[in-house]
mmCIF file with all atom_site columns, C-alpha atoms in Angstrom:
data_model
loop_
_atom_site.group_PDB
_atom_site.id
_atom_site.type_symbol
_atom_site.label_atom_id
_atom_site.label_alt_id
_atom_site.label_comp_id
_atom_site.label_asym_id
_atom_site.label_entity_id
_atom_site.label_seq_id
_atom_site.pdbx_PDB_ins_code
_atom_site.Cartn_x
_atom_site.Cartn_y
_atom_site.Cartn_z
_atom_site.occupancy
_atom_site.B_iso_or_equiv
_atom_site.pdbx_formal_charge
_atom_site.auth_seq_id
_atom_site.auth_comp_id
_atom_site.auth_asym_id
_atom_site.auth_atom_id
_atom_site.pdbx_PDB_model_num
ATOM 1   C CA . MET A 1 1   ? 18.593  46.965  -7.029 1.00 52.00 ? 226 MET A CA 1
ATOM 2   C CA . ASN A 1 2   ? 19.098  45.579  -3.926 1.00 62.00 ? 227 ASN A CA 1
ATOM 3   C CA . LYS A 1 3   ? 15.643  45.782  -2.616 1.00 63.00 ? 228 LYS A CA 1
ATOM 4   C CA . ARG A 1 4   ? 14.483  43.780  -6.096 1.00 65.00 ? 229 ARG A CA 1
ATOM 5   C CA . LYS A 1 5   ? 17.015  41.175  -5.363 1.00 64.00 ? 230 LYS A CA 1
ATOM 6   C CA . PHE A 1 6   ? 15.821  40.599  -1.790 1.00 58.00 ? 231 PHE A CA 1
ATOM 7   C CA . SER A 1 7   ? 12.343  40.676  -2.944 1.00 66.00 ? 232 SER A CA 1
ATOM 8   C CA . CYS A 1 8   ? 12.863  37.967  -5.538 1.00 67.00 ? 233 CYS A CA 1
ATOM 9   C CA . THR A 1 9   ? 15.077  35.807  -2.904 1.00 68.00 ? 234 THR A CA 1
ATOM 10  C CA . LEU A 1 10  ? 12.322  36.008  -0.578 1.00 64.00 ? 235 LEU A CA 1
ATOM 11  C CA . LEU A 1 11  ? 9.780   34.945  -3.353 1.00 68.00 ? 236 LEU A CA 1
ATOM 12  C CA . ILE A 1 12  ? 11.671  32.089  -3.987 1.00 68.00 ? 237 ILE A CA 1
ATOM 13  C CA . LEU A 1 13  ? 11.910  31.082  -0.503 1.00 69.00 ? 238 LEU A CA 1
ATOM 14  C CA . VAL A 1 14  ? 8.476   31.391  0.315  1.00 66.00 ? 239 VAL A CA 1
ATOM 15  C CA . PHE A 1 15  ? 7.895   29.178  -3.177 1.00 62.00 ? 240 PHE A CA 1
ATOM 16  C CA . ILE A 1 16  ? 10.320  26.233  -1.736 1.00 70.00 ? 241 ILE A CA 1
ATOM 17  C CA . ILE A 1 17  ? 8.745   26.584  1.517  1.00 71.00 ? 242 ILE A CA 1
ATOM 18  C CA . ILE A 1 18  ? 4.815   26.033  -0.180 1.00 67.00 ? 243 ILE A CA 1
ATOM 19  C CA . CYS A 1 19  ? 6.788   23.307  -2.355 1.00 55.00 ? 244 CYS A CA 1
ATOM 20  C CA . ILE A 1 20  ? 8.017   21.558  0.582  1.00 62.00 ? 245 ILE A CA 1
ATOM 21  C CA . THR A 1 21  ? 5.049   21.863  2.886  1.00 63.00 ? 246 THR A CA 1
ATOM 22  C CA . LEU A 1 22  ? 2.581   20.652  -0.365 1.00 52.00 ? 247 LEU A CA 1
ATOM 23  C CA . PHE A 1 23  ? 5.226   17.311  -0.747 1.00 49.00 ? 248 PHE A CA 1
ATOM 24  C CA . PHE A 1 24  ? 5.053   16.467  3.105  1.00 50.00 ? 249 PHE A CA 1
ATOM 25  C CA . TYR A 1 25  ? 1.300   17.173  3.082  1.00 52.00 ? 250 TYR A CA 1
ATOM 26  C CA . PHE A 1 26  ? 0.452   14.961  -0.260 1.00 48.00 ? 251 PHE A CA 1
ATOM 27  C CA . ALA A 1 27  ? 2.960   12.340  0.919  1.00 50.00 ? 252 ALA A CA 1
ATOM 28  C CA . TYR A 1 28  ? 1.167   12.048  4.314  1.00 50.00 ? 253 TYR A CA 1
ATOM 29  C CA . LYS A 1 29  ? -2.253  11.826  2.589  1.00 53.00 ? 254 LYS A CA 1
ATOM 30  C CA . GLY A 1 30  ? -1.034  9.217   0.335  1.00 56.00 ? 255 GLY A CA 1
ATOM 31  C CA . LYS A 1 31  ? 0.294   7.346   3.332  1.00 62.00 ? 256 LYS A CA 1
ATOM 32  C CA . GLU A 1 32  ? -3.111  7.811   5.121  1.00 73.00 ? 257 GLU A CA 1
ATOM 33  C CA . LYS A 1 33  ? -4.956  6.404   2.316  1.00 81.00 ? 258 LYS A CA 1
ATOM 34  C CA . GLU A 1 34  ? -2.767  3.652   1.828  1.00 85.00 ? 259 GLU A CA 1
ATOM 35  C CA . VAL A 1 35  ? -2.791  2.546   5.790  1.00 83.00 ? 260 VAL A CA 1
ATOM 36  C CA . LEU A 1 36  ? -6.900  3.302   5.663  1.00 87.00 ? 261 LEU A CA 1
ATOM 37  C CA . HIS A 1 37  ? -6.812  0.535   2.688  1.00 89.00 ? 262 HIS A CA 1
ATOM 38  C CA . GLU A 1 38  ? -4.892  -1.861  4.213  1.00 91.00 ? 263 GLU A CA 1
ATOM 39  C CA . ASN A 1 39  ? -6.871  -1.610  7.649  1.00 89.00 ? 264 ASN A CA 1
ATOM 40  C CA . GLN A 1 40  ? -9.999  -1.915  5.639  1.00 89.00 ? 265 GLN A CA 1
ATOM 41  C CA . LYS A 1 41  ? -9.091  -5.474  4.161  1.00 90.00 ? 266 LYS A CA 1
ATOM 42  C CA . TRP A 1 42  ? -8.016  -6.571  7.771  1.00 87.00 ? 267 TRP A CA 1
ATOM 43  C CA . VAL A 1 43  ? -11.164 -5.684  9.030  1.00 90.00 ? 268 VAL A CA 1
ATOM 44  C CA . GLU A 1 44  ? -13.152 -7.358  6.049  1.00 89.00 ? 269 GLU A CA 1
ATOM 45  C CA . LYS A 1 45  ? -10.899 -10.587 6.972  1.00 88.00 ? 270 LYS A CA 1
ATOM 46  C CA . ARG A 1 46  ? -11.755 -10.319 10.722 1.00 87.00 ? 271 ARG A CA 1
ATOM 47  C CA . VAL A 1 47  ? -15.643 -9.690  9.729  1.00 87.00 ? 272 VAL A CA 1
ATOM 48  C CA . SER A 1 48  ? -15.407 -13.309 7.601  1.00 83.00 ? 273 SER A CA 1
ATOM 49  C CA . ASP A 1 49  ? -13.769 -15.047 10.629 1.00 78.00 ? 274 ASP A CA 1
ATOM 50  C CA . LEU A 1 50  ? -16.602 -13.548 12.954 1.00 79.00 ? 275 LEU A CA 1
ATOM 51  C CA . GLU A 1 51  ? -19.436 -14.740 10.687 1.00 74.00 ? 276 GLU A CA 1
ATOM 52  C CA . ILE A 1 52  ? -18.273 -18.223 11.114 1.00 66.00 ? 277 ILE A CA 1
ATOM 53  C CA . ASP A 1 53  ? -17.480 -17.810 14.842 1.00 63.00 ? 278 ASP A CA 1
ATOM 54  C CA . TYR A 1 54  ? -21.013 -16.314 15.374 1.00 65.00 ? 279 TYR A CA 1
ATOM 55  C CA . LYS A 1 55  ? -22.736 -19.192 13.750 1.00 64.00 ? 280 LYS A CA 1
ATOM 56  C CA . ASP A 1 56  ? -20.572 -21.563 15.865 1.00 54.00 ? 281 ASP A CA 1
ATOM 57  C CA . ASN A 1 57  ? -21.819 -19.672 19.045 1.00 58.00 ? 282 ASN A CA 1
ATOM 58  C CA . GLU A 1 58  ? -25.130 -19.500 17.922 1.00 60.00 ? 283 GLU A CA 1
ATOM 59  C CA . LYS A 1 59  ? -25.419 -23.264 17.762 1.00 56.00 ? 284 LYS A CA 1
ATOM 60  C CA . ILE A 1 60  ? -24.128 -23.295 21.413 1.00 49.00 ? 285 ILE A CA 1
ATOM 61  C CA . LEU A 1 61  ? -26.302 -20.908 22.386 1.00 54.00 ? 286 LEU A CA 1
ATOM 62  C CA . ASN A 1 62  ? -29.187 -22.276 21.160 1.00 56.00 ? 287 ASN A CA 1
ATOM 63  C CA . PHE A 1 63  ? -28.384 -25.633 22.550 1.00 53.00 ? 288 PHE A CA 1
ATOM 64  C CA . ILE A 1 64  ? -27.801 -24.021 26.047 1.00 50.00 ? 289 ILE A CA 1
ATOM 65  C CA . GLU A 1 65  ? -31.220 -22.191 25.853 1.00 54.00 ? 290 GLU A CA 1
ATOM 66  C CA . ASN A 1 66  ? -33.014 -25.676 25.073 1.00 58.00 ? 291 ASN A CA 1
ATOM 67  C CA . SER A 1 67  ? -31.303 -26.667 28.398 1.00 53.00 ? 292 SER A CA 1
ATOM 68  C CA . LEU A 1 68  ? -32.128 -24.007 30.498 1.00 49.00 ? 293 LEU A CA 1
ATOM 69  C CA . PRO A 1 69  ? -34.884 -23.297 33.316 1.00 50.00 ? 294 PRO A CA 1
ATOM 70  C CA . ARG A 1 70  ? -37.583 -21.350 31.905 1.00 47.00 ? 295 ARG A CA 1
ATOM 71  C CA . GLU A 1 71  ? -37.181 -18.704 33.974 1.00 42.00 ? 296 GLU A CA 1
ATOM 72  C CA . VAL A 1 72  ? -33.679 -17.912 32.739 1.00 42.00 ? 297 VAL A CA 1
ATOM 73  C CA . ASP A 1 73  ? -33.836 -15.573 29.988 1.00 45.00 ? 298 ASP A CA 1
ATOM 74  C CA . SER A 1 74  ? -31.438 -16.265 27.289 1.00 44.00 ? 299 SER A CA 1
ATOM 75  C CA . LYS A 1 75  ? -31.439 -12.946 25.447 1.00 46.00 ? 300 LYS A CA 1
ATOM 76  C CA . ASN A 1 76  ? -29.284 -11.639 28.235 1.00 43.00 ? 301 ASN A CA 1
ATOM 77  C CA . PHE A 1 77  ? -26.196 -13.396 26.756 1.00 47.00 ? 302 PHE A CA 1
ATOM 78  C CA . PRO A 1 78  ? -23.914 -11.320 24.929 1.00 49.00 ? 303 PRO A CA 1
ATOM 79  C CA . TYR A 1 79  ? -23.672 -11.327 21.074 1.00 53.00 ? 304 TYR A CA 1
ATOM 80  C CA . PHE A 1 80  ? -20.023 -11.580 20.655 1.00 56.00 ? 305 PHE A CA 1
ATOM 81  C CA . VAL A 1 81  ? -18.071 -14.509 22.872 1.00 49.00 ? 306 VAL A CA 1
ATOM 82  C CA . ARG A 1 82  ? -15.028 -12.615 23.638 1.00 54.00 ? 307 ARG A CA 1
ATOM 83  C CA . ASP A 1 83  ? -13.301 -15.393 25.445 1.00 48.00 ? 308 ASP A CA 1
ATOM 84  C CA . ASN A 1 84  ? -12.101 -16.288 21.997 1.00 48.00 ? 309 ASN A CA 1
ATOM 85  C CA . PHE A 1 85  ? -10.040 -13.422 21.548 1.00 48.00 ? 310 PHE A CA 1
ATOM 86  C CA . ASN A 1 86  ? -7.405  -13.227 24.567 1.00 44.00 ? 311 ASN A CA 1
ATOM 87  C CA . GLY A 1 87  ? -3.766  -11.973 24.813 1.00 42.00 ? 312 GLY A CA 1
ATOM 88  C CA . GLU A 1 88  ? -2.353  -15.323 24.141 1.00 46.00 ? 313 GLU A CA 1
ATOM 89  C CA . LYS A 1 89  ? -4.112  -15.711 20.709 1.00 66.00 ? 314 LYS A CA 1
ATOM 90  C CA . LEU A 1 90  ? -4.001  -12.131 19.026 1.00 69.00 ? 315 LEU A CA 1
ATOM 91  C CA . PRO A 1 91  ? -1.242  -9.429  18.916 1.00 75.00 ? 316 PRO A CA 1
ATOM 92  C CA . GLU A 1 92  ? -2.255  -6.484  21.267 1.00 78.00 ? 317 GLU A CA 1
ATOM 93  C CA . ASP A 1 93  ? -2.800  -4.350  18.604 1.00 79.00 ? 318 ASP A CA 1
ATOM 94  C CA . ASP A 1 94  ? -5.058  -6.671  16.855 1.00 83.00 ? 319 ASP A CA 1
ATOM 95  C CA . LEU A 1 95  ? -6.862  -7.712  20.036 1.00 84.00 ? 320 LEU A CA 1
ATOM 96  C CA . GLN A 1 96  ? -7.945  -3.670  20.357 1.00 88.00 ? 321 GLN A CA 1
ATOM 97  C CA . GLU A 1 97  ? -8.540  -3.389  16.646 1.00 89.00 ? 322 GLU A CA 1
ATOM 98  C CA . MET A 1 98  ? -11.259 -6.584  16.689 1.00 90.00 ? 323 MET A CA 1
ATOM 99  C CA . ILE A 1 99  ? -13.599 -4.237  17.938 1.00 93.00 ? 324 ILE A CA 1
ATOM 100 C CA . PHE A 1 100 ? -14.041 -2.836  14.954 1.00 94.00 ? 325 PHE A CA 1
ATOM 101 C CA . ALA A 1 101 ? -14.621 -5.881  13.048 1.00 93.00 ? 326 ALA A CA 1
ATOM 102 C CA . GLU A 1 102 ? -17.787 -6.720  15.383 1.00 92.00 ? 327 GLU A CA 1
ATOM 103 C CA . LEU A 1 103 ? -18.971 -3.086  14.868 1.00 94.00 ? 328 LEU A CA 1
ATOM 104 C CA . GLN A 1 104 ? -18.779 -3.677  10.879 1.00 94.00 ? 329 GLN A CA 1
ATOM 105 C CA . TYR A 1 105 ? -20.365 -7.287  11.508 1.00 93.00 ? 330 TYR A CA 1
ATOM 106 C CA . ALA A 1 106 ? -23.432 -5.663  13.506 1.00 92.00 ? 331 ALA A CA 1
ATOM 107 C CA . ILE A 1 107 ? -23.989 -2.927  10.920 1.00 94.00 ? 332 ILE A CA 1
ATOM 108 C CA . GLN A 1 108 ? -24.245 -5.867  8.278  1.00 93.00 ? 333 GLN A CA 1
ATOM 109 C CA . GLU A 1 109 ? -26.457 -7.663  10.548 1.00 91.00 ? 334 GLU A CA 1
ATOM 110 C CA . LYS A 1 110 ? -28.608 -4.804  10.618 1.00 92.00 ? 335 LYS A CA 1
ATOM 111 C CA . ASN A 1 111 ? -28.513 -5.819  14.665 1.00 91.00 ? 336 ASN A CA 1
ATOM 112 C CA . ILE A 1 112 ? -28.311 -2.547  16.795 1.00 92.00 ? 337 ILE A CA 1
ATOM 113 C CA . ASP A 1 113 ? -28.114 -4.561  20.057 1.00 90.00 ? 338 ASP A CA 1
ATOM 114 C CA . MET A 1 114 ? -25.182 -6.500  18.611 1.00 89.00 ? 339 MET A CA 1
ATOM 115 C CA . LEU A 1 115 ? -23.383 -2.997  17.983 1.00 93.00 ? 340 LEU A CA 1
ATOM 116 C CA . ILE A 1 116 ? -24.394 -1.631  21.269 1.00 92.00 ? 341 ILE A CA 1
ATOM 117 C CA . THR A 1 117 ? -22.490 -4.584  22.776 1.00 90.00 ? 342 THR A CA 1
ATOM 118 C CA . THR A 1 118 ? -19.244 -3.167  21.118 1.00 92.00 ? 343 THR A CA 1
ATOM 119 C CA . PHE A 1 119 ? -19.406 -0.014  23.818 1.00 94.00 ? 344 PHE A CA 1
ATOM 120 C CA . ASP A 1 120 ? -18.755 0.204   27.142 1.00 91.00 ? 345 ASP A CA 1
ATOM 121 C CA . VAL A 1 121 ? -22.022 -0.532  29.273 1.00 90.00 ? 346 VAL A CA 1
ATOM 122 C CA . ASN A 1 122 ? -21.912 3.081   31.205 1.00 91.00 ? 347 ASN A CA 1
ATOM 123 C CA . SER A 1 123 ? -21.677 5.011   27.994 1.00 90.00 ? 348 SER A CA 1
ATOM 124 C CA . TYR A 1 124 ? -24.733 3.283   26.746 1.00 91.00 ? 349 TYR A CA 1
ATOM 125 C CA . VAL A 1 125 ? -26.509 4.014   29.989 1.00 91.00 ? 350 VAL A CA 1
ATOM 126 C CA . GLU A 1 126 ? -25.989 7.701   29.199 1.00 91.00 ? 351 GLU A CA 1
ATOM 127 C CA . PHE A 1 127 ? -27.634 7.600   26.068 1.00 92.00 ? 352 PHE A CA 1
ATOM 128 C CA . VAL A 1 128 ? -30.497 5.575   27.688 1.00 92.00 ? 353 VAL A CA 1
ATOM 129 C CA . ARG A 1 129 ? -31.252 8.005   30.407 1.00 91.00 ? 354 ARG A CA 1
ATOM 130 C CA . GLN A 1 130 ? -32.032 10.501  27.668 1.00 92.00 ? 355 GLN A CA 1
ATOM 131 C CA . TYR A 1 131 ? -35.289 9.086   27.102 1.00 92.00 ? 356 TYR A CA 1
ATOM 132 C CA . GLU A 1 132 ? -38.590 8.703   29.232 1.00 88.00 ? 357 GLU A CA 1
ATOM 133 C CA . ASN A 1 133 ? -39.719 5.399   27.948 1.00 91.00 ? 358 ASN A CA 1
ATOM 134 C CA . HIS A 1 134 ? -38.955 2.249   26.180 1.00 91.00 ? 359 HIS A CA 1
ATOM 135 C CA . GLU A 1 135 ? -40.615 3.052   22.957 1.00 92.00 ? 360 GLU A CA 1
ATOM 136 C CA . GLU A 1 136 ? -38.743 6.364   22.474 1.00 93.00 ? 361 GLU A CA 1
ATOM 137 C CA . LEU A 1 137 ? -35.588 4.567   23.278 1.00 93.00 ? 362 LEU A CA 1
ATOM 138 C CA . VAL A 1 138 ? -36.213 2.050   20.439 1.00 93.00 ? 363 VAL A CA 1
ATOM 139 C CA . LYS A 1 139 ? -36.947 4.860   18.049 1.00 93.00 ? 364 LYS A CA 1
ATOM 140 C CA . ALA A 1 140 ? -33.590 6.193   18.806 1.00 94.00 ? 365 ALA A CA 1
ATOM 141 C CA . LYS A 1 141 ? -31.973 2.895   18.393 1.00 93.00 ? 366 LYS A CA 1
ATOM 142 C CA . ASN A 1 142 ? -33.688 2.271   14.795 1.00 93.00 ? 367 ASN A CA 1
ATOM 143 C CA . LYS A 1 143 ? -32.799 6.121   13.839 1.00 94.00 ? 368 LYS A CA 1
ATOM 144 C CA . LEU A 1 144 ? -29.097 5.302   14.773 1.00 94.00 ? 369 LEU A CA 1
ATOM 145 C CA . LEU A 1 145 ? -29.146 2.071   13.109 1.00 94.00 ? 370 LEU A CA 1
ATOM 146 C CA . SER A 1 146 ? -30.535 3.497   9.929  1.00 93.00 ? 371 SER A CA 1
ATOM 147 C CA . SER A 1 147 ? -28.306 6.908   9.948  1.00 93.00 ? 372 SER A CA 1
ATOM 148 C CA . ILE A 1 148 ? -25.361 4.405   9.501  1.00 94.00 ? 373 ILE A CA 1
ATOM 149 C CA . GLU A 1 149 ? -26.734 2.363   7.089  1.00 92.00 ? 374 GLU A CA 1
ATOM 150 C CA . LYS A 1 150 ? -27.851 4.672   4.728  1.00 92.00 ? 375 LYS A CA 1
ATOM 151 C CA . SER A 1 151 ? -30.520 2.723   2.936  1.00 90.00 ? 376 SER A CA 1
ATOM 152 C CA . GLY A 1 152 ? -27.930 -0.174  2.435  1.00 91.00 ? 377 GLY A CA 1
ATOM 153 C CA . THR A 1 153 ? -25.033 1.973   1.015  1.00 94.00 ? 378 THR A CA 1
ATOM 154 C CA . PHE A 1 154 ? -22.698 0.987   4.068  1.00 95.00 ? 379 PHE A CA 1
ATOM 155 C CA . GLU A 1 155 ? -19.723 -0.823  2.623  1.00 94.00 ? 380 GLU A CA 1
ATOM 156 C CA . SER A 1 156 ? -17.021 -1.033  5.119  1.00 94.00 ? 381 SER A CA 1
ATOM 157 C CA . ILE A 1 157 ? -15.246 0.302   8.235  1.00 95.00 ? 382 ILE A CA 1
ATOM 158 C CA . SER A 1 158 ? -11.419 1.203   8.141  1.00 95.00 ? 383 SER A CA 1
ATOM 159 C CA . TYR A 1 159 ? -9.176  3.140   10.948 1.00 95.00 ? 384 TYR A CA 1
ATOM 160 C CA . ILE A 1 160 ? -6.317  5.290   11.731 1.00 93.00 ? 385 ILE A CA 1
ATOM 161 C CA . ARG A 1 161 ? -4.698  4.748   15.053 1.00 92.00 ? 386 ARG A CA 1
ATOM 162 C CA . LYS A 1 162 ? -4.127  8.111   16.456 1.00 90.00 ? 387 LYS A CA 1
ATOM 163 C CA . ASP A 1 163 ? -2.723  7.314   19.977 1.00 86.00 ? 388 ASP A CA 1
ATOM 164 C CA . LYS A 1 164 ? -2.450  4.133   22.132 1.00 85.00 ? 389 LYS A CA 1
ATOM 165 C CA . ARG A 1 165 ? -5.757  3.570   22.725 1.00 89.00 ? 390 ARG A CA 1
ATOM 166 C CA . LEU A 1 166 ? -7.548  6.607   20.242 1.00 94.00 ? 391 LEU A CA 1
ATOM 167 C CA . TYR A 1 167 ? -8.551  5.922   16.561 1.00 95.00 ? 392 TYR A CA 1
ATOM 168 C CA . THR A 1 168 ? -10.396 7.445   13.928 1.00 95.00 ? 393 THR A CA 1
ATOM 169 C CA . VAL A 1 169 ? -12.840 5.420   12.771 1.00 96.00 ? 394 VAL A CA 1
ATOM 170 C CA . VAL A 1 170 ? -14.069 5.874   9.056  1.00 95.00 ? 395 VAL A CA 1
ATOM 171 C CA . PHE A 1 171 ? -17.437 4.608   7.780  1.00 96.00 ? 396 PHE A CA 1
ATOM 172 C CA . ASN A 1 172 ? -17.203 3.940   4.188  1.00 95.00 ? 397 ASN A CA 1
ATOM 173 C CA . TYR A 1 173 ? -20.217 4.388   1.700  1.00 95.00 ? 398 TYR A CA 1
ATOM 174 C CA . ALA A 1 174 ? -20.991 3.342   -1.976 1.00 94.00 ? 399 ALA A CA 1
ATOM 175 C CA . THR A 1 175 ? -21.693 6.789   -2.888 1.00 92.00 ? 400 THR A CA 1
ATOM 176 C CA . GLY A 1 176 ? -17.904 7.575   -2.068 1.00 91.00 ? 401 GLY A CA 1
ATOM 177 C CA . ASN A 1 177 ? -19.066 9.506   1.218  1.00 92.00 ? 402 ASN A CA 1
ATOM 178 C CA . THR A 1 178 ? -17.221 8.742   4.419  1.00 93.00 ? 403 THR A CA 1
ATOM 179 C CA . ILE A 1 179 ? -18.116 9.777   8.020  1.00 94.00 ? 404 ILE A CA 1
ATOM 180 C CA . LYS A 1 180 ? -15.279 10.088  10.563 1.00 94.00 ? 405 LYS A CA 1
ATOM 181 C CA . VAL A 1 181 ? -16.043 9.177   14.199 1.00 94.00 ? 406 VAL A CA 1
ATOM 182 C CA . GLU A 1 182 ? -13.116 9.694   16.952 1.00 94.00 ? 407 GLU A CA 1
ATOM 183 C CA . VAL A 1 183 ? -13.142 6.784   19.290 1.00 95.00 ? 408 VAL A CA 1
ATOM 184 C CA . LYS A 1 184 ? -11.275 5.610   22.387 1.00 95.00 ? 409 LYS A CA 1
ATOM 185 C CA . LEU A 1 185 ? -11.042 1.828   23.826 1.00 94.00 ? 410 LEU A CA 1
ATOM 186 C CA . LYS A 1 186 ? -10.917 0.362   26.902 1.00 91.00 ? 411 LYS A CA 1
ATOM 187 C CA . ARG A 1 187 ? -9.425  -3.029  28.063 1.00 88.00 ? 412 ARG A CA 1
ATOM 188 C CA . TYR A 1 188 ? -11.493 -5.188  30.479 1.00 84.00 ? 413 TYR A CA 1
ATOM 189 C CA . THR A 1 189 ? -10.140 -8.135  31.941 1.00 78.00 ? 414 THR A CA 1
ATOM 190 C CA . VAL A 1 190 ? -12.083 -11.883 31.846 1.00 71.00 ? 415 VAL A CA 1
ATOM 191 C CA . ASP A 1 191 ? -12.841 -12.735 35.134 1.00 67.00 ? 416 ASP A CA 1
ATOM 192 C CA . GLY A 1 192 ? -10.076 -10.248 36.785 1.00 61.00 ? 417 GLY A CA 1
ATOM 193 C CA . THR A 1 193 ? -7.579  -12.350 35.231 1.00 60.00 ? 418 THR A CA 1
ATOM 194 C CA . LYS A 1 194 ? -4.586  -10.741 33.388 1.00 61.00 ? 419 LYS A CA 1
ATOM 195 C CA . ASN A 1 195 ? -3.817  -12.990 30.674 1.00 61.00 ? 420 ASN A CA 1
ATOM 196 C CA . LYS A 1 196 ? -7.411  -13.048 29.391 1.00 71.00 ? 421 LYS A CA 1
ATOM 197 C CA . TYR A 1 197 ? -9.070  -9.784  28.195 1.00 77.00 ? 422 TYR A CA 1
ATOM 198 C CA . TYR A 1 198 ? -10.998 -7.587  25.205 1.00 83.00 ? 423 TYR A CA 1
ATOM 199 C CA . TYR A 1 199 ? -11.487 -4.025  24.513 1.00 89.00 ? 424 TYR A CA 1
ATOM 200 C CA . LEU A 1 200 ? -14.683 -1.952  24.022 1.00 92.00 ? 425 LEU A CA 1
ATOM 201 C CA . ILE A 1 201 ? -15.568 1.285   22.770 1.00 94.00 ? 426 ILE A CA 1
ATOM 202 C CA . ASP A 1 202 ? -15.360 3.971   25.660 1.00 93.00 ? 427 ASP A CA 1
ATOM 203 C CA . SER A 1 203 ? -16.387 7.072   23.914 1.00 93.00 ? 428 SER A CA 1
ATOM 204 C CA . SER A 1 204 ? -19.593 8.586   24.349 1.00 93.00 ? 429 SER A CA 1
ATOM 205 C CA . PHE A 1 205 ? -22.485 6.811   23.007 1.00 94.00 ? 430 PHE A CA 1
ATOM 206 C CA . VAL A 1 206 ? -24.223 9.848   22.661 1.00 93.00 ? 431 VAL A CA 1
ATOM 207 C CA . ASP A 1 207 ? -21.565 11.699  20.541 1.00 93.00 ? 432 ASP A CA 1
ATOM 208 C CA . PHE A 1 208 ? -21.522 8.507   18.378 1.00 94.00 ? 433 PHE A CA 1
ATOM 209 C CA . PHE A 1 209 ? -25.252 8.898   17.799 1.00 93.00 ? 434 PHE A CA 1
ATOM 210 C CA . GLU A 1 210 ? -24.851 12.617  17.209 1.00 92.00 ? 435 GLU A CA 1
ATOM 211 C CA . ALA A 1 211 ? -22.171 12.117  14.582 1.00 91.00 ? 436 ALA A CA 1
ATOM 212 C CA . PHE A 1 212 ? -24.507 9.948   12.472 1.00 90.00 ? 437 PHE A CA 1
ATOM 213 C CA . ASN A 1 213 ? -27.437 12.024  13.146 1.00 82.00 ? 438 ASN A CA 1
ATOM 214 C CA . LYS A 1 214 ? -25.763 15.289  11.955 1.00 78.00 ? 439 LYS A CA 1
ATOM 215 C CA . SER A 1 215 ? -24.569 13.437  8.714  1.00 64.00 ? 440 SER A CA 1
ATOM 216 C CA . THR A 1 216 ? -28.447 12.549  8.157  1.00 58.00 ? 441 THR A CA 1
ATOM 217 C CA . GLU A 1 217 ? -29.419 16.133  8.256  1.00 52.00 ? 442 GLU A CA 1
ATOM 218 C CA . GLN A 1 218 ? -26.914 17.688  5.867  1.00 52.00 ? 443 GLN A CA 1
#
């Protein structure tokens, strides 16, 4: 009899523990979904801002290009004039997360070179060194863009902050599928000043490439 009571009590405790675990699990998942949705809307708003800023910058660069000596190549100019986003104008968190809006904008524009500028240059150089010639590199870059865009089904980017500068970036598709990539960010100062700075993705560009390459193979 005592054994039966003990067994029943044990089963009840196990059941309660399972229920509590499931409660917190689904509560966390619900909160995570809410955060992803809010961050997705934030990225989309910033992408709209970037579209306006980029058009303005393009006009400026076209003017500069027409005024440059012939030996100067205007293609070396950065796509994003990050001086617009500094510590005085945006909160620190927003300043970090602007990079995800830049990433989404580059994908929407189907511009792989613009996408590359969201990464630290040393990370990209590691990727470049895998290829023996320029033609192979161009093919790899086009393959990456195609793998991300997935025949025009790419819709948006969202993210969840894991640590101070560590994020899980979620790529959303019209098919309902998602691809998650872990990235870390690095802070860069402008002209050595402390009050003007921006962030780039400091994760391996090779790993970023492989994440989408694997998703294409599946």
